[in-house]
Amino acid sequence: MLSFVDDAIRGARGRGFGRREFLRVGGLALGGLTLPQLIGARAALARAGVPVTDKSVVFLFLHGGPPQTELFDPKMDAPSGIRSVTGELKTTIPGITFGGTLRKLSRHAHRLAIVRSFTTGGGNHDIKPIVCRETLGANIGSIYSTVAGTSHPLTGMPSNVALYPNAVDPETRPANMNFGRFDSSGTLGAAFAPFVPGSGGALQEDMQLALPRRRLDDRRGLLEGLDRLKRALGTSRDLAGLDRLREQAFDTILGGVADAFDLSREDPRTIERYDTSRLVRPDQISKKWNNHRNYADNIKSLGKLLLLARRLCEAGCGFVTVTTNFVWDMHADQNNATIEEGMRYCGLPFDHAVSAFLEDVEARGLSDRILLVACGEMGRTPKINKRGGRDHRGKLAPLLLAGGGLPIGQVIGRSTADAGEPASDAVTNSHLVATILHTLLDIGQLRVTEGVPADIQRLLDTVEPIRGLV
């Protein structure tokens, strides 16, 4: 029995919610749970007084600052040097065009909500849409897990997971943390930090999901690894969350959750459908850019990362952060490619992977259950620099949302003629954070739920969702 279930049952009994009713929605082994049972488990939590919905969020972070003009706001009426260098494509929304790289997403526009007046508030490299002042310095998923619990009550699936390229391919590198930590739990405490498969260290040595099953069942080895981690941490802040981390790691392996992290258990046809590695061959990536390894990792891993995210949500995870590495910084300097070339390395995998995700979740009946969010920390300048790149721009950035039961098939807001700043009411990080939390949490119930941290209550009292979406 997962200890989290025992805790939840003990708490639920005080509200007249018994063990038998709690377990009626499904068995404890992940392989024995159906999607309706997992949704039922969330409903059981709600009846037990935990203010959650039956939905999940996948946040695809486009690290480096993607260009709004080449993605969703081409401005082809603007002069050369401002308008999209990749041209434009008609979409399934009348009168709306996307950049010329997004051939597949242009056919899925009716499944998307595109925000053309999104501003992240600054042109610095960081991760502010997902970890910022508005999120209490924590990953948004940490806010969710503080309310919902750190593991799914029936499967033991971590409620908050961060996926980097090495989660699906050990030859790729983890995400760049120089500009902000995706695994931050801010003021909420280390116990609520995202679970990071493939992150390395003593803990991960015993949690490698590619290990033979006999290693996964080696409880003694797992506990020894956790003890080594405890000795290595040594700080009171980290130790405060270690007991919960230990319990979560134990539950993750022994509760059958490892299967959800194992892509080899997926239908090979589905893996092929998501695969972005064939879009650009390694020998087609110019080595003159210092960022060429990041481009290769992005192309190689992005599709499989979104597939893994879908599997985790289907298994009960509430919030999944997906990021490859620092690839969208298209200055055309010694580090980064031009806009035109960079969109091949970044735009093509993005177009393919997100389209595959949309088609897959719809086919599996999950479109209303999973909200996909995609944005970066900023956008790019309206004017192309003399080298063929675009520089930092914090006043306007591209933002895509899909699914989650939100009203889709629309474009929200508009930009100025040069796509340099909002020409309508700006949508900010606060609005995006509120939209995500309103999707994941029952806000009305949360306001009257005892034990919710005051910081989270205050956050929800001061931020409003994107108008027209919630």
Coordinates of C-alpha atoms in Angstrom, one line a residue:
M1 CA 0.0 0.0 0.0
L2 CA 1.3 3.4 -0.9
S3 CA 1.8 5.5 2.2
F4 CA 0.3 8.5 0.4
V5 CA -2.9 6.5 0.0
D6 CA -3.0 5.7 3.7
D7 CA -2.5 9.4 4.5
A8 CA -5.3 10.4 2.1
I9 CA -7.6 7.7 3.5
R10 CA -7.0 8.8 7.1
G11 CA -7.7 12.4 6.2
A12 CA -10.7 11.4 4.1
R13 CA -12.3 9.4 7.0
G14 CA -12.6 12.6 9.0
R15 CA -14.9 13.9 6.2
G16 CA -17.0 10.7 6.0
F17 CA -15.1 9.2 3.1
G18 CA -14.2 5.6 3.7
R19 CA -11.4 3.3 2.6
R20 CA -13.6 1.1 0.5
E21 CA -15.0 4.1 -1.5
F22 CA -11.6 5.5 -1.9
L23 CA -10.2 2.4 -3.4
R24 CA -13.3 1.6 -5.5
V25 CA -12.1 3.7 -8.4
G26 CA -9.3 1.3 -9.3
G27 CA -6.4 -0.9 -8.2
L28 CA -3.0 0.2 -7.0
A29 CA -0.9 -1.1 -9.8
L30 CA -0.5 1.4 -12.7
G31 CA -0.9 -1.3 -15.3
G32 CA -4.4 -2.2 -13.9
L33 CA -5.8 1.3 -14.1
T34 CA -7.8 2.6 -16.9
L35 CA -8.2 6.3 -17.8
P36 CA -11.7 6.5 -16.4
Q37 CA -10.4 5.0 -13.1
L38 CA -7.6 7.6 -13.0
I39 CA -10.1 10.4 -13.6
G40 CA -12.2 8.8 -10.9
A41 CA -9.3 8.9 -8.5
R42 CA -9.1 12.7 -9.0
A43 CA -12.8 12.9 -8.4
A44 CA -12.3 10.9 -5.2
L45 CA -9.8 13.4 -4.1
A46 CA -12.2 16.2 -4.7
R47 CA -14.9 14.4 -2.7
A48 CA -12.3 14.0 0.1
G49 CA -11.8 17.8 0.1
V50 CA -8.7 18.1 -2.1
P51 CA -9.5 21.0 -4.5
V52 CA -8.3 19.5 -7.8
T53 CA -9.9 19.0 -11.2
D54 CA -9.5 16.0 -13.4
K55 CA -7.0 17.8 -15.7
S56 CA -3.3 17.9 -16.3
V57 CA -0.9 20.5 -17.9
V58 CA 2.1 20.0 -20.1
F59 CA 4.2 23.2 -20.2
L60 CA 6.6 23.1 -23.2
F61 CA 9.2 25.8 -22.5
L62 CA 10.9 27.2 -25.6
H63 CA 14.1 28.2 -24.0
G64 CA 16.0 31.1 -25.6
G65 CA 13.2 33.3 -26.8
P66 CA 11.2 32.1 -29.9
P67 CA 10.3 34.6 -32.6
Q68 CA 6.7 35.7 -32.6
T69 CA 6.9 36.7 -36.3
E70 CA 8.1 33.3 -37.6
L71 CA 5.7 31.4 -35.4
F72 CA 2.1 32.8 -35.1
D73 CA 2.2 36.5 -36.3
P74 CA 4.0 36.7 -39.7
K75 CA 3.2 40.3 -40.6
M76 CA 3.7 39.8 -44.3
D77 CA 2.4 43.3 -45.0
A78 CA 5.4 44.8 -43.1
P79 CA 8.6 45.8 -45.0
S80 CA 11.4 43.4 -45.7
G81 CA 13.6 43.0 -42.6
I82 CA 10.5 42.9 -40.4
R83 CA 8.1 40.4 -41.9
S84 CA 8.5 36.7 -41.4
V85 CA 11.6 35.4 -43.3
T86 CA 9.9 32.0 -43.6
G87 CA 6.8 33.4 -45.3
E88 CA 3.3 32.5 -44.1
L89 CA 0.7 29.7 -44.4
K90 CA -3.0 29.9 -44.3
T91 CA -4.5 28.1 -41.3
T92 CA -7.9 26.4 -40.5
I93 CA -9.0 29.6 -38.9
P94 CA -10.2 32.0 -41.6
G95 CA -8.0 35.0 -42.0
I96 CA -5.3 33.8 -39.7
T97 CA -1.8 32.8 -40.9
F98 CA 1.2 31.1 -39.3
G99 CA 4.9 31.3 -40.2
G100 CA 6.0 29.2 -43.1
T101 CA 7.8 26.5 -41.0
L102 CA 4.5 25.5 -39.3
R103 CA 3.0 23.4 -42.1
K104 CA 1.4 20.8 -39.8
L105 CA 0.3 23.2 -37.0
S106 CA -1.4 25.4 -39.6
R107 CA -3.7 22.5 -40.2
H108 CA -4.4 22.3 -36.5
A109 CA -5.1 26.0 -35.8
H110 CA -8.7 25.2 -35.0
R111 CA -7.4 23.1 -32.0
L112 CA -5.3 26.0 -30.7
A113 CA -5.6 29.3 -28.8
I114 CA -2.9 31.7 -30.0
V115 CA -2.2 34.8 -28.0
R116 CA -0.7 37.6 -30.0
S117 CA -0.5 40.1 -27.2
F118 CA 1.5 38.1 -24.7
T119 CA 4.3 39.9 -22.9
T120 CA 6.7 38.3 -20.5
G121 CA 7.9 41.6 -19.1
G122 CA 11.6 41.4 -19.8
G123 CA 14.2 40.6 -22.4
N124 CA 16.6 38.7 -20.2
H125 CA 17.3 35.0 -20.5
D126 CA 15.5 33.3 -17.6
I127 CA 12.5 31.0 -17.2
K128 CA 10.0 33.6 -15.9
P129 CA 6.7 32.3 -17.4
I130 CA 7.2 29.0 -15.4
V131 CA 9.3 30.1 -12.4
C132 CA 8.9 33.8 -11.3
R133 CA 7.6 36.1 -8.6
E134 CA 4.0 35.3 -9.6
T135 CA 4.7 31.6 -8.9
L136 CA 6.3 32.3 -5.5
G137 CA 9.7 31.5 -7.0
A138 CA 8.6 27.9 -7.6
N139 CA 7.8 25.9 -10.7
I140 CA 4.1 26.2 -11.3
G141 CA 3.9 22.4 -10.8
S142 CA 5.1 22.9 -7.3
I143 CA 2.1 25.0 -6.5
Y144 CA -0.1 22.2 -7.9
S145 CA 1.6 19.5 -5.9
T146 CA 1.4 21.5 -2.7
V147 CA -2.4 21.4 -3.1
A148 CA -2.9 18.0 -4.7
G149 CA -0.2 16.1 -2.9
T150 CA 3.2 15.0 -4.3
S151 CA 2.0 11.7 -5.7
H152 CA -1.2 10.3 -7.3
P153 CA -3.2 8.6 -4.6
L154 CA -3.6 5.3 -6.5
T155 CA -0.6 5.0 -8.8
G156 CA 2.1 6.7 -6.8
M157 CA 2.9 8.8 -10.0
P158 CA 4.6 12.0 -9.0
S159 CA 2.2 14.9 -9.5
N160 CA 4.9 17.3 -10.7
V161 CA 7.6 16.1 -13.2
A162 CA 10.3 18.0 -15.2
L163 CA 11.5 16.3 -18.4
Y164 CA 14.8 17.2 -20.0
P165 CA 16.4 15.6 -23.1
N166 CA 18.3 13.0 -21.1
A167 CA 15.0 11.6 -19.8
V168 CA 14.5 10.0 -23.2
D169 CA 18.0 9.7 -24.5
P170 CA 21.0 9.4 -22.1
E171 CA 23.4 10.7 -24.8
T172 CA 21.8 14.1 -24.7
R173 CA 22.4 16.6 -22.0
P174 CA 20.2 17.9 -19.2
A175 CA 18.5 21.3 -19.5
N176 CA 20.6 24.5 -19.0
M177 CA 20.1 25.7 -15.4
N178 CA 22.3 28.8 -15.8
F179 CA 19.3 31.1 -16.4
G180 CA 16.9 29.6 -13.8
R181 CA 16.1 26.2 -12.2
F182 CA 13.1 24.4 -13.6
D183 CA 13.2 22.2 -10.5
S184 CA 12.8 25.1 -8.1
S185 CA 10.2 24.8 -5.4
G186 CA 10.7 28.4 -4.1
T187 CA 9.2 29.2 -0.8
L188 CA 7.0 26.0 -0.9
G189 CA 9.8 23.6 0.3
A190 CA 12.0 21.0 -1.3
A191 CA 9.3 18.3 -0.9
F192 CA 7.3 19.9 -3.7
A193 CA 10.1 20.2 -6.3
P194 CA 9.5 18.5 -9.6
F195 CA 10.5 14.9 -10.0
V196 CA 13.3 14.8 -12.6
P197 CA 14.0 11.4 -14.2
G198 CA 17.5 11.0 -15.6
S199 CA 18.9 13.9 -13.6
G200 CA 21.9 11.9 -12.2
G201 CA 23.2 11.6 -8.7
A202 CA 23.0 8.8 -6.1
L203 CA 19.2 8.8 -6.2
Q204 CA 19.0 8.5 -9.9
E205 CA 21.5 5.6 -9.9
D206 CA 18.9 3.5 -8.3
M207 CA 16.0 5.0 -10.3
Q208 CA 17.3 4.6 -13.8
L209 CA 14.2 3.5 -15.6
A210 CA 16.1 1.6 -18.2
L211 CA 17.5 -0.8 -15.6
P212 CA 16.4 -4.4 -15.6
R213 CA 13.3 -5.2 -13.6
R214 CA 15.3 -7.0 -10.9
R215 CA 17.1 -3.7 -10.1
L216 CA 13.8 -1.9 -9.8
D217 CA 12.8 -4.4 -7.2
D218 CA 16.0 -4.1 -5.2
R219 CA 14.6 -2.2 -2.2
R220 CA 17.9 -2.4 -0.3
G221 CA 19.8 -0.8 -3.2
L222 CA 17.3 2.0 -3.5
L223 CA 17.4 2.8 0.2
E224 CA 21.2 2.8 0.3
G225 CA 21.2 5.2 -2.6
L226 CA 18.8 7.5 -0.8
D227 CA 21.0 7.4 2.3
R228 CA 24.0 8.4 0.1
L229 CA 21.9 11.3 -1.2
K230 CA 21.0 12.4 2.3
R231 CA 24.6 12.5 3.4
A232 CA 25.5 14.5 0.2
L233 CA 22.8 17.1 0.7
G234 CA 23.7 18.2 4.2
T235 CA 21.6 21.4 4.3
S236 CA 18.5 21.8 6.5
R237 CA 16.5 23.2 3.6
D238 CA 17.0 20.2 1.4
L239 CA 16.7 17.7 4.3
A240 CA 13.3 19.1 5.1
G241 CA 12.0 17.6 1.9
L242 CA 14.1 14.5 1.8
D243 CA 11.8 12.2 3.7
R244 CA 9.0 12.9 1.2
L245 CA 11.5 12.6 -1.6
R246 CA 12.5 9.2 -0.2
E247 CA 8.9 8.1 0.0
Q248 CA 8.1 9.4 -3.5
A249 CA 11.1 7.6 -5.0
F250 CA 10.1 4.4 -3.2
D251 CA 6.5 4.6 -4.4
T252 CA 7.6 5.5 -7.9
I253 CA 9.6 2.3 -8.4
L254 CA 7.6 -0.2 -6.3
G255 CA 4.2 1.1 -7.3
G256 CA 4.6 0.3 -11.0
V257 CA 5.0 3.9 -12.1
A258 CA 8.3 3.1 -13.8
D259 CA 6.4 1.6 -16.7
A260 CA 4.9 5.0 -17.5
F261 CA 8.4 6.4 -17.9
D262 CA 9.5 3.6 -20.2
L263 CA 8.9 4.5 -23.9
S264 CA 9.7 1.0 -25.0
R265 CA 6.3 0.0 -23.7
E266 CA 4.7 2.4 -26.1
D267 CA 3.3 1.2 -29.5
P268 CA 6.3 1.5 -32.0
R269 CA 4.0 3.2 -34.5
T270 CA 3.2 5.9 -31.9
I271 CA 6.9 6.4 -31.2
E272 CA 7.6 6.8 -34.9
R273 CA 4.7 9.2 -35.2
Y274 CA 6.3 11.5 -32.6
D275 CA 9.9 11.0 -33.8
T276 CA 11.6 14.3 -34.6
S277 CA 15.1 12.9 -35.0
R278 CA 14.7 12.4 -38.8
L279 CA 13.7 15.9 -39.6
V280 CA 17.2 17.3 -39.8
R281 CA 20.3 15.0 -40.2
P282 CA 23.2 15.7 -37.9
D283 CA 25.4 16.5 -40.9
Q284 CA 22.9 19.3 -41.9
I285 CA 23.5 21.2 -38.7
S286 CA 26.2 23.8 -39.2
K287 CA 29.1 23.4 -36.8
K288 CA 30.0 27.1 -37.1
W289 CA 27.4 27.8 -34.4
N290 CA 28.6 27.0 -30.8
N291 CA 25.0 26.0 -30.1
H292 CA 25.1 23.1 -32.6
R293 CA 25.0 20.4 -30.0
N294 CA 21.9 21.9 -28.4
Y295 CA 20.3 22.0 -31.9
A296 CA 21.1 18.3 -32.3
D297 CA 19.7 17.4 -28.9
N298 CA 16.5 19.4 -29.5
I299 CA 15.9 17.7 -32.8
K300 CA 16.7 14.3 -31.4
S301 CA 14.6 14.5 -28.3
L302 CA 11.6 16.9 -28.6
G303 CA 9.1 14.5 -30.0
K304 CA 9.8 11.7 -27.5
L305 CA 9.7 14.2 -24.6
L306 CA 6.1 15.2 -25.6
L307 CA 5.2 11.5 -26.0
L308 CA 6.6 10.8 -22.5
A309 CA 4.7 13.8 -21.1
R310 CA 1.4 12.4 -22.6
R311 CA 2.2 9.0 -21.0
L312 CA 2.8 10.6 -17.6
C313 CA -0.4 12.6 -17.7
E314 CA -2.4 9.5 -18.7
A315 CA -0.9 7.8 -15.7
G316 CA -2.0 10.5 -13.3
C317 CA 0.6 13.2 -13.3
G318 CA -0.8 16.7 -12.9
F319 CA 1.9 19.0 -14.2
V320 CA 4.8 18.2 -16.6
T321 CA 7.5 20.6 -17.6
V322 CA 9.1 19.8 -20.9
T323 CA 12.2 21.7 -22.2
T324 CA 15.1 20.7 -24.4
N325 CA 17.9 23.2 -24.1
F326 CA 18.9 26.7 -25.1
V327 CA 18.1 26.7 -28.8
W328 CA 15.7 29.6 -29.6
D329 CA 18.2 32.4 -29.1
M330 CA 18.5 33.4 -32.8
H331 CA 21.0 36.3 -32.8
A332 CA 23.0 35.0 -35.7
D333 CA 26.2 35.4 -33.7
Q334 CA 29.0 32.9 -32.9
N335 CA 26.7 30.9 -30.7
N336 CA 23.3 31.0 -32.5
A337 CA 22.0 30.5 -36.0
T338 CA 20.1 33.0 -38.2
I339 CA 16.4 33.2 -38.0
E340 CA 15.9 31.3 -41.2
E341 CA 18.4 28.5 -40.3
G342 CA 17.4 28.4 -36.7
M343 CA 13.7 27.8 -37.6
R344 CA 14.8 24.6 -39.3
Y345 CA 16.6 23.4 -36.1
C346 CA 13.8 24.6 -33.8
G347 CA 10.6 25.3 -35.8
L348 CA 10.5 22.0 -37.7
P349 CA 10.7 19.8 -34.6
F350 CA 8.3 22.1 -32.7
D351 CA 5.8 21.9 -35.6
H352 CA 6.1 18.1 -35.9
A353 CA 6.1 17.2 -32.2
V354 CA 3.2 19.5 -31.1
S355 CA 1.1 18.3 -34.1
A356 CA 1.7 14.7 -33.2
F357 CA 0.8 15.4 -29.5
L358 CA -2.5 17.1 -30.6
E359 CA -3.4 14.3 -32.8
D360 CA -2.5 11.6 -30.2
V361 CA -4.4 13.1 -27.3
E362 CA -7.4 13.7 -29.4
A363 CA -7.4 10.0 -30.6
R364 CA -7.1 8.9 -27.0
G365 CA -9.9 11.1 -25.8
L366 CA -7.6 13.3 -23.7
S367 CA -7.9 16.6 -25.4
D368 CA -10.2 18.1 -22.7
R369 CA -8.1 16.5 -20.0
I370 CA -4.6 17.8 -20.9
L371 CA -3.8 21.5 -21.4
L372 CA -0.7 22.1 -23.5
V373 CA 1.1 25.4 -23.0
A374 CA 4.0 26.5 -25.2
C375 CA 6.1 29.7 -24.8
G376 CA 9.5 31.0 -24.0
E377 CA 10.9 33.7 -21.7
M378 CA 10.6 36.4 -24.4
G379 CA 10.2 37.0 -28.1
R380 CA 12.5 38.6 -30.7
T381 CA 12.9 42.0 -32.1
P382 CA 10.8 43.2 -35.0
K383 CA 13.8 44.2 -37.1
I384 CA 16.2 41.6 -38.3
N385 CA 19.8 42.5 -37.5
K386 CA 22.5 42.8 -40.1
R387 CA 23.6 39.2 -39.6
G388 CA 20.2 37.8 -40.3
G389 CA 19.1 37.2 -36.7
R390 CA 16.6 38.8 -34.3
D391 CA 17.6 40.0 -30.9
H392 CA 15.9 40.0 -27.5
R393 CA 12.4 41.4 -27.1
G394 CA 10.6 41.3 -23.8
K395 CA 7.6 43.4 -24.9
L396 CA 6.0 40.7 -27.0
A397 CA 6.3 36.9 -27.2
P398 CA 4.4 34.0 -28.8
L399 CA 2.1 31.9 -26.7
L400 CA 0.2 28.7 -27.7
L401 CA -2.4 26.9 -25.6
A402 CA -4.4 23.8 -26.6
G403 CA -6.9 21.5 -25.0
G404 CA -7.7 21.4 -21.3
G405 CA -11.4 22.1 -22.0
L406 CA -10.5 25.7 -22.9
P407 CA -12.3 27.5 -25.8
I408 CA -9.9 26.9 -28.7
G409 CA -9.8 27.8 -32.4
Q410 CA -9.2 31.5 -31.6
V411 CA -6.6 34.2 -31.7
I412 CA -6.5 36.4 -28.6
G413 CA -5.2 39.9 -28.7
R414 CA -3.3 41.7 -31.5
S415 CA 0.1 43.2 -31.9
T416 CA 1.4 46.4 -33.5
A417 CA 2.1 46.5 -37.2
D418 CA 5.8 45.4 -36.6
A419 CA 4.9 42.7 -34.0
G420 CA 6.9 44.7 -31.5
E421 CA 4.4 45.0 -28.7
P422 CA 0.7 44.5 -27.8
A423 CA -1.8 46.6 -29.7
S424 CA -4.5 45.4 -27.3
D425 CA -4.7 44.6 -23.6
A426 CA -1.5 42.8 -22.8
V427 CA -1.6 39.2 -21.5
T428 CA 1.1 38.8 -18.9
N429 CA 2.8 36.0 -17.0
S430 CA 0.3 36.5 -14.2
H431 CA -2.6 35.8 -16.6
L432 CA -0.9 32.7 -17.9
V433 CA -0.2 31.4 -14.4
A434 CA -3.8 32.0 -13.3
T435 CA -5.1 30.2 -16.4
I436 CA -3.0 27.1 -15.6
L437 CA -4.0 27.1 -12.0
H438 CA -7.7 27.5 -12.8
T439 CA -7.4 24.5 -15.1
L440 CA -5.7 22.3 -12.5
L441 CA -7.5 23.4 -9.3
D442 CA -11.1 23.9 -8.2
I443 CA -10.6 27.5 -7.2
G444 CA -13.9 27.9 -5.4
Q445 CA -13.2 24.8 -3.2
L446 CA -9.6 25.8 -2.7
R447 CA -10.6 29.2 -1.2
V448 CA -12.5 27.4 1.6
T449 CA -10.1 24.5 2.1
E450 CA -8.2 24.4 5.3
G451 CA -4.4 23.9 5.3
V452 CA -3.7 25.6 1.9
P453 CA -0.6 27.8 2.4
A454 CA -1.5 31.5 2.7
D455 CA 0.9 32.4 -0.1
I456 CA -1.0 30.3 -2.5
Q457 CA -4.4 31.7 -1.4
R458 CA -3.0 35.3 -1.8
L459 CA -1.6 34.4 -5.3
L460 CA -5.0 33.2 -6.5
D461 CA -6.6 36.4 -5.0
T462 CA -4.3 38.7 -7.0
V463 CA -4.1 37.1 -10.5
E464 CA -6.7 36.7 -13.2
P465 CA -6.9 34.2 -16.1
I466 CA -6.5 35.1 -19.7
R467 CA -9.7 36.8 -20.7
G468 CA -11.7 34.6 -23.2
L469 CA -10.1 31.3 -22.0
V470 CA -11.4 30.7 -18.5

